[in-house]
Coordinates of C-alpha atoms and ligand atoms in Angstrom, one line a residue:
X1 CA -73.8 -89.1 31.8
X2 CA -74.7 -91.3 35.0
X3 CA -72.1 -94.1 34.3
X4 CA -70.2 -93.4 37.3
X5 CA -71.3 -94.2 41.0
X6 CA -70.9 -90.5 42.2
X7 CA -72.9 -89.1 38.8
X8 CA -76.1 -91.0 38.9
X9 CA -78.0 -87.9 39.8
X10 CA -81.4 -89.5 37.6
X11 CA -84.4 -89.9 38.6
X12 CA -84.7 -93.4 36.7
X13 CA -85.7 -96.6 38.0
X14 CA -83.4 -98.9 38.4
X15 CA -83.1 -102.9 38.8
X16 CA -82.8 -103.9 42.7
X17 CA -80.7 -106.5 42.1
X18 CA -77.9 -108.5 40.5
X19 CA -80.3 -111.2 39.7
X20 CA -83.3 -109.3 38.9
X21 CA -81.4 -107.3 36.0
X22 CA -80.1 -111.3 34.7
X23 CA -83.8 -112.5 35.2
X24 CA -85.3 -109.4 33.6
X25 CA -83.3 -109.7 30.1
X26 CA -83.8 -113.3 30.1
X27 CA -87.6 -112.6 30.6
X28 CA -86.9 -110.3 27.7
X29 CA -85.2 -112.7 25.9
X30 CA -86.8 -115.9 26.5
X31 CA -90.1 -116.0 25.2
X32 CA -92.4 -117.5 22.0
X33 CA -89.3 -116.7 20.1
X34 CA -87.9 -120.1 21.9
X35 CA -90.8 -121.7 22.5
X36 CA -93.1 -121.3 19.2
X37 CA -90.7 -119.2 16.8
X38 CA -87.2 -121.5 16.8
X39 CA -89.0 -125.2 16.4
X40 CA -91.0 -123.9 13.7
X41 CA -88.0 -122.0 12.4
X42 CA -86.0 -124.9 12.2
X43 CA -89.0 -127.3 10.9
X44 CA -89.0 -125.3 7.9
X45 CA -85.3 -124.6 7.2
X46 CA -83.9 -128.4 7.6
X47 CA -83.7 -128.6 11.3
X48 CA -79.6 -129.7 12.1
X49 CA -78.3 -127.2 9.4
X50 CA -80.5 -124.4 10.9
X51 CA -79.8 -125.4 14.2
X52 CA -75.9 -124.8 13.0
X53 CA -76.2 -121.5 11.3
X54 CA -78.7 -120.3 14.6
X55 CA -75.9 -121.1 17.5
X56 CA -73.4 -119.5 15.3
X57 CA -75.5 -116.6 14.8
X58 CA -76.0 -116.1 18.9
X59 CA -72.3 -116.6 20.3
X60 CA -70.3 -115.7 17.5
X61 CA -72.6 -112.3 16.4
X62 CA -75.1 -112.4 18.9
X63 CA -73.3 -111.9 21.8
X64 CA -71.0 -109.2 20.7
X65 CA -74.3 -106.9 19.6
X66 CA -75.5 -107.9 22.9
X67 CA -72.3 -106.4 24.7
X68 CA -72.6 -103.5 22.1
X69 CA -76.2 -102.5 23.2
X70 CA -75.5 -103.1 27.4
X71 CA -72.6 -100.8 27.0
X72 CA -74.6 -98.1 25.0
X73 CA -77.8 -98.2 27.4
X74 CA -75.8 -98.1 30.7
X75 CA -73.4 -95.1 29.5
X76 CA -76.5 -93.5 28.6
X77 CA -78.7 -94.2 31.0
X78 CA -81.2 -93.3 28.9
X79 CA -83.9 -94.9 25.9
X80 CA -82.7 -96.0 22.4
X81 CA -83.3 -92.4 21.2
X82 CA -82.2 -90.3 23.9
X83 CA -79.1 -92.7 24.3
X84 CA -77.4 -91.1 21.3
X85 CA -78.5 -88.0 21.7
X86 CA -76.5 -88.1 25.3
X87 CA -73.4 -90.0 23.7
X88 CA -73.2 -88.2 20.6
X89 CA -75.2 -85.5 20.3
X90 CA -76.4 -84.1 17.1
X91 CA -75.2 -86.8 15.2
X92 CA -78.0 -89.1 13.2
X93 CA -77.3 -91.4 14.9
X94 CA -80.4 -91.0 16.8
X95 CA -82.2 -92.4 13.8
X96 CA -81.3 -95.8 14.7
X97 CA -84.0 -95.1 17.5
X98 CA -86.5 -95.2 14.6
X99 CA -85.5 -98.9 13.8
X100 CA -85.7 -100.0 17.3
X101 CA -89.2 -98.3 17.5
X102 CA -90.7 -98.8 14.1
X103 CA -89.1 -102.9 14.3
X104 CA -90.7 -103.1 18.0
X105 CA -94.4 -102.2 16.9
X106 CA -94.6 -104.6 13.8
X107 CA -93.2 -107.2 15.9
X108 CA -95.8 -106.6 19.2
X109 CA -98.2 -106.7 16.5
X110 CA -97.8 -110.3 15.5
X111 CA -96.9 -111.6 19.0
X112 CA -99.7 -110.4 20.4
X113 CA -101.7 -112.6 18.3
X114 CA -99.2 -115.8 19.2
X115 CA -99.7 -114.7 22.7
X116 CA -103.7 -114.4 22.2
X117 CA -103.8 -118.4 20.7
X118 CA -101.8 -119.2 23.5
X119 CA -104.1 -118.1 26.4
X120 CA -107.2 -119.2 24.0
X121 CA -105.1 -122.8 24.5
X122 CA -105.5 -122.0 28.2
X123 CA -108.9 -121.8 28.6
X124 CA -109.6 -124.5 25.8
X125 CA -107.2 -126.7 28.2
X126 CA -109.2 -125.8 31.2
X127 CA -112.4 -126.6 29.5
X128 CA -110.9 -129.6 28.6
X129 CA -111.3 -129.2 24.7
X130 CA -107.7 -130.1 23.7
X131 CA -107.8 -134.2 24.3
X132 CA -107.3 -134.9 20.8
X133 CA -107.3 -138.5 20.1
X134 CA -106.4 -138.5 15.9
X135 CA -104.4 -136.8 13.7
X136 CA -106.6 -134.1 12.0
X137 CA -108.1 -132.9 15.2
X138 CA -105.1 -130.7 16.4
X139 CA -105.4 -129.4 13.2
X140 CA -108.5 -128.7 12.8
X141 CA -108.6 -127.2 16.7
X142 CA -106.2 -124.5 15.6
X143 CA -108.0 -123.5 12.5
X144 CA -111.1 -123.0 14.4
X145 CA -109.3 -121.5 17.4
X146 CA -107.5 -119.2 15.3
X147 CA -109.8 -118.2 12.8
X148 CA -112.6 -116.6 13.2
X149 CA -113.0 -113.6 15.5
X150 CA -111.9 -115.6 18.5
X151 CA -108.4 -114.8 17.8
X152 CA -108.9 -111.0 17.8
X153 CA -110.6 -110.7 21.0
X154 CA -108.1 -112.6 22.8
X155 CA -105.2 -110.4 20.6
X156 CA -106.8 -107.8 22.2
X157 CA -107.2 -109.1 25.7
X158 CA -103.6 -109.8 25.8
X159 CA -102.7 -106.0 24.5
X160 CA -104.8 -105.0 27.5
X161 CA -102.8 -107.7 30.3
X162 CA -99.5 -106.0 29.1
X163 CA -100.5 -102.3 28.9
X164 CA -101.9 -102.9 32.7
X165 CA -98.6 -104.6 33.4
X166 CA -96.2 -101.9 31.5
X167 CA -98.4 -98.8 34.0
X168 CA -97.2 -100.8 36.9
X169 CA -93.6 -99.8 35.9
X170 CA -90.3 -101.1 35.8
X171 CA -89.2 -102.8 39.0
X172 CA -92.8 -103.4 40.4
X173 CA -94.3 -105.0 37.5
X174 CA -92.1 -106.8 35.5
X175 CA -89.1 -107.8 38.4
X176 CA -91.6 -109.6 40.3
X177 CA -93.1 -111.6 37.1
X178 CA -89.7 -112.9 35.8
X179 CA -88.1 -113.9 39.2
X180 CA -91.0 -116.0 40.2
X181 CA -92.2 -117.4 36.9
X182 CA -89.4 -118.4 35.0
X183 CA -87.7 -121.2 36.6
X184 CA -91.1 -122.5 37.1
X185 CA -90.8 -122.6 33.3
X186 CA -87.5 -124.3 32.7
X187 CA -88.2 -126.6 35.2
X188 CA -91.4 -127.9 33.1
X189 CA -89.7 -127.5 29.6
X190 CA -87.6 -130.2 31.3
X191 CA -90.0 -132.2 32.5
X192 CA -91.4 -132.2 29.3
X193 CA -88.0 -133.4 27.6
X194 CA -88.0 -136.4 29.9
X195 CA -91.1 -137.2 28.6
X196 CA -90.2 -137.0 25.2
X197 CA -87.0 -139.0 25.4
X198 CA -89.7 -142.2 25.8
X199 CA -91.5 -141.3 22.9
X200 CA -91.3 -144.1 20.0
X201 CA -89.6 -142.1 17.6
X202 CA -87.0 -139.9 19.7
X203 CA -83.6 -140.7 18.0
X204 CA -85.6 -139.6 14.5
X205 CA -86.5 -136.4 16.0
X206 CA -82.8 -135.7 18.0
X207 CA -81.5 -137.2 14.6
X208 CA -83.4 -134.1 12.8
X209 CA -82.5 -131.4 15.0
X210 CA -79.2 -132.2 15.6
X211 CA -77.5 -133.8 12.9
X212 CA -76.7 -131.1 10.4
X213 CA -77.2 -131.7 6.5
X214 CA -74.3 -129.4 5.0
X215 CA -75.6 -129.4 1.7
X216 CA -79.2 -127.4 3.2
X217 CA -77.0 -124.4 4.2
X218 CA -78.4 -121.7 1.8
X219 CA -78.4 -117.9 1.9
X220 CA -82.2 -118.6 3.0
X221 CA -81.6 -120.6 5.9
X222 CA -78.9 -118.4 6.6
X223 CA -80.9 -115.3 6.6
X224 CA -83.1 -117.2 9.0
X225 CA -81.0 -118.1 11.6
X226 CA -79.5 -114.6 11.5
X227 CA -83.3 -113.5 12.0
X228 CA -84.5 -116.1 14.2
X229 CA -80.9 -115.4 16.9
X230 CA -81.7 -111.7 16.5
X231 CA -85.7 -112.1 17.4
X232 CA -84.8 -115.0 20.3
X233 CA -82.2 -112.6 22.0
X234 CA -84.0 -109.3 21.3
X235 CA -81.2 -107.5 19.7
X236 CA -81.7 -104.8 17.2
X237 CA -84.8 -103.3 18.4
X238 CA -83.2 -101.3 21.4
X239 CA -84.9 -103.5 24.2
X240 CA -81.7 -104.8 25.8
X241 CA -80.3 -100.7 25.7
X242 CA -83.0 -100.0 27.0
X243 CA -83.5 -102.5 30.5
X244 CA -79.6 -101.8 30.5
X245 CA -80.4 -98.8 31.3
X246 CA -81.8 -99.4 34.4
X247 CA -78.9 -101.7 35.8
X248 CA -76.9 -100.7 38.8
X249 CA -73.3 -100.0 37.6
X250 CA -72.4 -102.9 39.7
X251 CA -73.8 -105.5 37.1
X252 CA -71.6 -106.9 35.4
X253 CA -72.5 -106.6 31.3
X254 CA -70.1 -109.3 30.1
X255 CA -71.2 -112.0 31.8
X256 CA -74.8 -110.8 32.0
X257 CA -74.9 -111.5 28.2
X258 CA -73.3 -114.8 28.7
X259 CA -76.1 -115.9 31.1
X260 CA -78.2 -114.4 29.0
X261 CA -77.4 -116.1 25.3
X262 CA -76.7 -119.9 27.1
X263 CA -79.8 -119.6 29.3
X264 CA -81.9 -118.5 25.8
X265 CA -80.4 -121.3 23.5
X266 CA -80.8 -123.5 26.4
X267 CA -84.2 -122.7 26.4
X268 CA -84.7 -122.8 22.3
X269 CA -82.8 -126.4 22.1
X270 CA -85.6 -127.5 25.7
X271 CA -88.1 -126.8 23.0
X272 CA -86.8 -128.4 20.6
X273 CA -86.4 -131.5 22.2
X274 CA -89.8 -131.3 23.5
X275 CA -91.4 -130.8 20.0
X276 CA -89.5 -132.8 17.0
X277 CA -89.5 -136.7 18.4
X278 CA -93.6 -136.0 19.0
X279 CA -93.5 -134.6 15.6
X280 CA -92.5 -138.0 14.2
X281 CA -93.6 -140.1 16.6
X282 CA -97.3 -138.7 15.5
X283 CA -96.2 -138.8 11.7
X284 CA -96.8 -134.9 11.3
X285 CA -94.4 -133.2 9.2
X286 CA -92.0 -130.7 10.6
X287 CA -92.7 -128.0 8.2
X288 CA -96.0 -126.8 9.2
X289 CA -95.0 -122.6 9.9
X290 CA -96.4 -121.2 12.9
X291 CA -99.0 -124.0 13.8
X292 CA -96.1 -126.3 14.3
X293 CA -96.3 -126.2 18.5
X294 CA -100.1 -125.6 18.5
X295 CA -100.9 -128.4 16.9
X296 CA -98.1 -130.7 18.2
X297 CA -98.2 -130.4 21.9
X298 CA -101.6 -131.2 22.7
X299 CA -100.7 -134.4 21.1
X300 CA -98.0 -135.2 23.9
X301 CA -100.4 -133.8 26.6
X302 CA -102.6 -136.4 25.9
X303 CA -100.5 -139.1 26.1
X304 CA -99.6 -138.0 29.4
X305 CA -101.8 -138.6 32.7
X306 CA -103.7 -135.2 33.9
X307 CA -102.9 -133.7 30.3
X308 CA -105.4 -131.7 30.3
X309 CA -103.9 -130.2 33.8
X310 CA -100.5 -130.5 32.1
X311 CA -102.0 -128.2 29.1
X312 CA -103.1 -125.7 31.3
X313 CA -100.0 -125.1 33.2
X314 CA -97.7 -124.9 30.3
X315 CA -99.8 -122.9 28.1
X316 CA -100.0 -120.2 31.6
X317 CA -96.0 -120.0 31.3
X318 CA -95.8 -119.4 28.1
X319 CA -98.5 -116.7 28.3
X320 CA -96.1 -115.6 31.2
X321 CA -92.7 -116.0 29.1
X322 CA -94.4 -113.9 26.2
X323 CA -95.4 -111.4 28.7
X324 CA -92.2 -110.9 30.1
X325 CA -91.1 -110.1 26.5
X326 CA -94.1 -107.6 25.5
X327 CA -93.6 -105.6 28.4
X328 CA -89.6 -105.0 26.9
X329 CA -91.2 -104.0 23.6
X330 CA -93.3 -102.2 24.8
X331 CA -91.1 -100.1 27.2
X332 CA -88.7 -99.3 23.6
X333 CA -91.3 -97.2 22.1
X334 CA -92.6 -96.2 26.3
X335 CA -89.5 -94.8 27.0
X336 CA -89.5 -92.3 24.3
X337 CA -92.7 -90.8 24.3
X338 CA -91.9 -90.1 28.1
X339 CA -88.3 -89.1 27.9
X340 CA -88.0 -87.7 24.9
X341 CA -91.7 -86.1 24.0
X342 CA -92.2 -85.8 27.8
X343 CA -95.5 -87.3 28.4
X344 CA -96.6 -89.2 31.1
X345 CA -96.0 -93.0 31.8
X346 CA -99.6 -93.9 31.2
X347 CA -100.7 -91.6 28.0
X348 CA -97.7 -92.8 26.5
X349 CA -98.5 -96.9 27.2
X350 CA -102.4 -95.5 25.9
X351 CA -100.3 -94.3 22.8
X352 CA -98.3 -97.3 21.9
X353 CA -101.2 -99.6 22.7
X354 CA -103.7 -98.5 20.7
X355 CA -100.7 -98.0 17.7
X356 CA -100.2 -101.8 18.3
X357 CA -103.7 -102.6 18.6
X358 CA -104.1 -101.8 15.0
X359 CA -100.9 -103.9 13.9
X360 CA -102.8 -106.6 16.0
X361 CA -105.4 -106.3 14.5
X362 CA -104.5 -106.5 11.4
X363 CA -102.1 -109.8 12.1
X364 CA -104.9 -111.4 13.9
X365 CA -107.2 -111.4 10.9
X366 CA -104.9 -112.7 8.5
X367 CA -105.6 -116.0 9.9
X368 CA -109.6 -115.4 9.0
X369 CA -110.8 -112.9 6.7
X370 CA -107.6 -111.3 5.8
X371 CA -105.9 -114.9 4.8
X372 CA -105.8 -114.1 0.9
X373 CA -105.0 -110.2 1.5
X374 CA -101.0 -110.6 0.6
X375 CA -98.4 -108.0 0.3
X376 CA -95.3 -109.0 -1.8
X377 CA -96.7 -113.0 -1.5
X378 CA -97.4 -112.0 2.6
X379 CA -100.1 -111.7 4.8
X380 CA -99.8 -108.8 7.1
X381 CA -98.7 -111.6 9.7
X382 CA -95.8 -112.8 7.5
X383 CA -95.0 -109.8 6.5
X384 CA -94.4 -107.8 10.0
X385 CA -92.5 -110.8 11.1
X386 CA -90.2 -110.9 7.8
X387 CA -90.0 -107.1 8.5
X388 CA -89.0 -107.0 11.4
X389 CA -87.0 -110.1 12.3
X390 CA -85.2 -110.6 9.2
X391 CA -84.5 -106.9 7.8
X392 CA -85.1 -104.3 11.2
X393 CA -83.4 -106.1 13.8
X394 CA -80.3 -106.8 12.2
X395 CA -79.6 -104.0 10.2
X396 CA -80.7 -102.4 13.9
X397 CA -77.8 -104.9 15.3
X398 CA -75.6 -103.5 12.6
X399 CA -75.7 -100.4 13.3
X400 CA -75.6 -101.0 17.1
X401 CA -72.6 -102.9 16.6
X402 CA -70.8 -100.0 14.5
X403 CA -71.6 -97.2 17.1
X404 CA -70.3 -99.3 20.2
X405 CA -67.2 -100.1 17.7
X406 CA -66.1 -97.1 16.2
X407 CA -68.0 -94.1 17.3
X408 CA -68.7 -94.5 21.1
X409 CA -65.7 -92.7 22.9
X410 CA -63.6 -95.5 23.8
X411 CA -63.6 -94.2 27.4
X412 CA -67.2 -95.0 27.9
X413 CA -67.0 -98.0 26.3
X414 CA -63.9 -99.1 28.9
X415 CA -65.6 -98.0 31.4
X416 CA -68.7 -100.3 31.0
X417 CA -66.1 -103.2 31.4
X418 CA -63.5 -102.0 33.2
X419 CA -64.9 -103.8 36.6
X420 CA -66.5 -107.1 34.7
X421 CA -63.3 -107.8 32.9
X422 CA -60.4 -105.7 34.0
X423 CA -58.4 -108.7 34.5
X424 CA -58.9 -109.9 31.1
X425 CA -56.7 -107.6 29.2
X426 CA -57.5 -109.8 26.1
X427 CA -61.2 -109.0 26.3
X428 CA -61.8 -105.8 25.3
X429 CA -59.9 -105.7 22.2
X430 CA -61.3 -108.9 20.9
X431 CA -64.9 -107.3 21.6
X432 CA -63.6 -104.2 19.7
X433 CA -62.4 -106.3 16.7
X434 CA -65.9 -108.3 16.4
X435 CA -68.1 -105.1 17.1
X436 CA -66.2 -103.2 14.0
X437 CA -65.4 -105.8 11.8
X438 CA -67.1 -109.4 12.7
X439 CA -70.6 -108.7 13.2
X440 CA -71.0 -105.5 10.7
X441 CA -69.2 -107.6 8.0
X442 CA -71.2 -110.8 8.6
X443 CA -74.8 -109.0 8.5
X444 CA -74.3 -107.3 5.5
X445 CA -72.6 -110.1 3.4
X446 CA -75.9 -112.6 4.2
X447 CA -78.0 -109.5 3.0
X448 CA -76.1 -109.4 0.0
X449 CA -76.4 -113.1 -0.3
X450 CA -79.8 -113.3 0.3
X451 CA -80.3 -110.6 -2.8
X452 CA -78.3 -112.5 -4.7
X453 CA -75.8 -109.9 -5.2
X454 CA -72.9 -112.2 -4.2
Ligands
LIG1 N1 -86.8 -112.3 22.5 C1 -88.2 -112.4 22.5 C2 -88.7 -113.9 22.4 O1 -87.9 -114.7 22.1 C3 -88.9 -111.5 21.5 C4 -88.4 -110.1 21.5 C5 -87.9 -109.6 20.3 C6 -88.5 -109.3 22.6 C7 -87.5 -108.3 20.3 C8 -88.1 -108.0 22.6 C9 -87.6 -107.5 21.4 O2 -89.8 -114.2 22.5

């Protein structure tokens, strides 16, 4: 175990700084899942009452599964496989790898076709095809945009930008990406929230997203925000054990996932506010699924001076932001085919790209020729996101949650907080009590709920 200063005999990488391991699971954290996946989310499932259910779901569950995942990656110092191989060996326990793995591939596989729209908005922007002037013409913009064969190739060109970015390696590639680019981004989410606040209709749209209707709370909406806080923060999948991992023992997990969880919902509510008053004020409806922000935004850019300049910058971030967050998919399944089948950095990213390719693939056509090809009422885009977000990740969180609770040797698990919180002699306990009873207990019971056994 390299847990302790004099021990770390790895080989590893490891993050060069405080900051850069808090910028680096942010970048992991913050990503389309705030920016395209909560205002959609929360269009569908009644806006205030999801909003409710979602902020519950990150700081009372999230944030313990959060601690529970740092404190198993940084023991272990090693992948979500080989972690509990090193902590408990020859346990199954290393199954819960598999979820992490399997959950990470179905959802690179849809993301990479949100992420291919969004630099197809890029260049549209540039070209200076998105100055819609009615209300059909975002509409019918996306449908062209996304599908035909467009879509694919630019699935695929993004697949390619994050395999070149995952071979540049941990610190190197993805350090340098996060620092720089992601204030840049909160800095124009907020510019664009000023700009909403003088839309005609923003009370309507602050009114919908923040003013919770009691009677919409259902096991649904429920299993959504469990899905949707799981997805935003990356937990379950084994990317936040795994960038642990490389943090210097000096970081400090506790409060890392505290900057982490308020920086992300800061970053989901930004987007909020930037998308629901245009909503109304254009007279769209806020239940339109994953088109929601496509459709919407170019809509405010074009009310603004230099929109078209405007649409190009913040379609560049969020390619950015959804970078930083493929590149900690990708490094789940990565990280296993080196360390635990022991092949090299770059035949393993060749291996895990062209797996997702074909995911991509497949999720990128169900927006064309693949639209009426449903599984269990799905398309293959649905239905990897369902998958993964709503079942993998948090039975993935679960079981997380469980190990850090009850199996992990308590000593290991002290350790991790000894030097964050060894003052708080109330801290530890009460993160025991929700990793073994709280979060486990609260995951299953909205499974149960959602099929309708109780
Ligand atoms: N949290 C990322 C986002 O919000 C998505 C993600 C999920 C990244 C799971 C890694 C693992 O966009």
């Amino acid at each position: 175990m390299a847990n302790g200063k004099g021990q770390q005999k790895s080989v590893r990488a490891m993050f060069t700084s405080r900051f850069a391991a808090v910028a680096t699971t942010v970048g992991s954290a913050v990503g389309l899942g705030n920016i395209w996946r909560f205002p959609y989310e929360a269009g569908v499932h009644g806006g205030g009452a999801f909003m409710l259910c979602y902020l519950f779901f990150v700081f009372v569950i999230g944030m313990p599964v959060l601690c529970a995942e740092f404190s198993i990656g940084r023991a272990s110092r090693a992948n979500a496989f080989g972690a509990f191989d090193k902590l408990s060996p020859g346990t199954p326990w290393r199954m819960s790898g598999l979820i992490g793995i399997t959950a990470s591939v179905l959802i690179l596989s849809f993301y990479a076709v949100v992420a291919g729209w969004t630099l197809e908005y890029c260049v549209e922007a540039l070209c200076g095809n998105l100055d819609f002037t009615d209300r059909t013409a975002g509409h019918e913009t996306f449908r062209s945009l996304t599908g035909g064969t467009h879509a694919l190739v630019w699935t695929v060109i993004f697949l390619a930008v994050n395999s070149f970015v995952v071979l540049r390696g941990v610190n190197k590639g993805i350090e340098r990406l996060c620092n720089v680019l992601m204030p840049v981004l909160f800095v124009i989410l907020v510019t664009f929230c000023i700009r909403s606040f003088f839309l005609p209709k923003f009370g309507e749209g602050m009114h919908f997203l923040f003013d919770p209707d009691f009677s919409k709370i259902t096991p649904d909406v429920m299993l959504n925000a469990m899905g949707q806080a799981f997805f935003s923060l990356s937990l379950g999948v084994g990317s936040m054990l795994t960038y642990s991992s490389y943090f210097s023992d000096s970081t400090n997990l506790a409060r890392t996932a505290l900057s982490t969880a308020l920086l992300d919902t800061l970053v989901a509510i930004l987007a909020g506010v930037m998308i629901f008053p245009a909503v109304f004020s254009f007279g769209l409806s806020p239940e339109q699924g994953p088109a929601l922000v496509f459709e919407v935004l170019p809509y405010v850019f074009n009310q603004m001076p230099l929109g078209a300049l405007w649409a190009f910058i913040f379609f560049v971030l969020l390619f950015v932001a959804s970078l930083t967050s493929t590149v900690s998919m990708s490094e789940i399944s990565i990280a296993y085919f080196n360390e635990e089948r022991h092949i090299s950095r770059r035949k393993a990213t060749l291996i895990s790209s062209a797996i997702t390719l074909v995911g991509g693939i497949l999720c990128a056509l169900s927006f064309g020729v693949l639209a009426d090809f449903t599984i269990c009422g799905k398309t293959f885009f649905n239905l990897f996101d369902f998958m993964s977000s709503n079942i993998l990740l948090p039975i993935g969180a679960m079981l997380y949650s469980i190990y850090a609770g009850w199996v992990m040797k308590r000593k290991y698990l002290t350790r991790q907080f000894s030097d964050s919180v060894g003052h708080l002699s109330w801290f530890l306990p009460l993160l025991v009590f929700f990793m073994r009873w709280v979060c486990p207990v609260a995951i299953f019971i909205i499974f149960l709920n959602t099929i309708g056994l109780i």
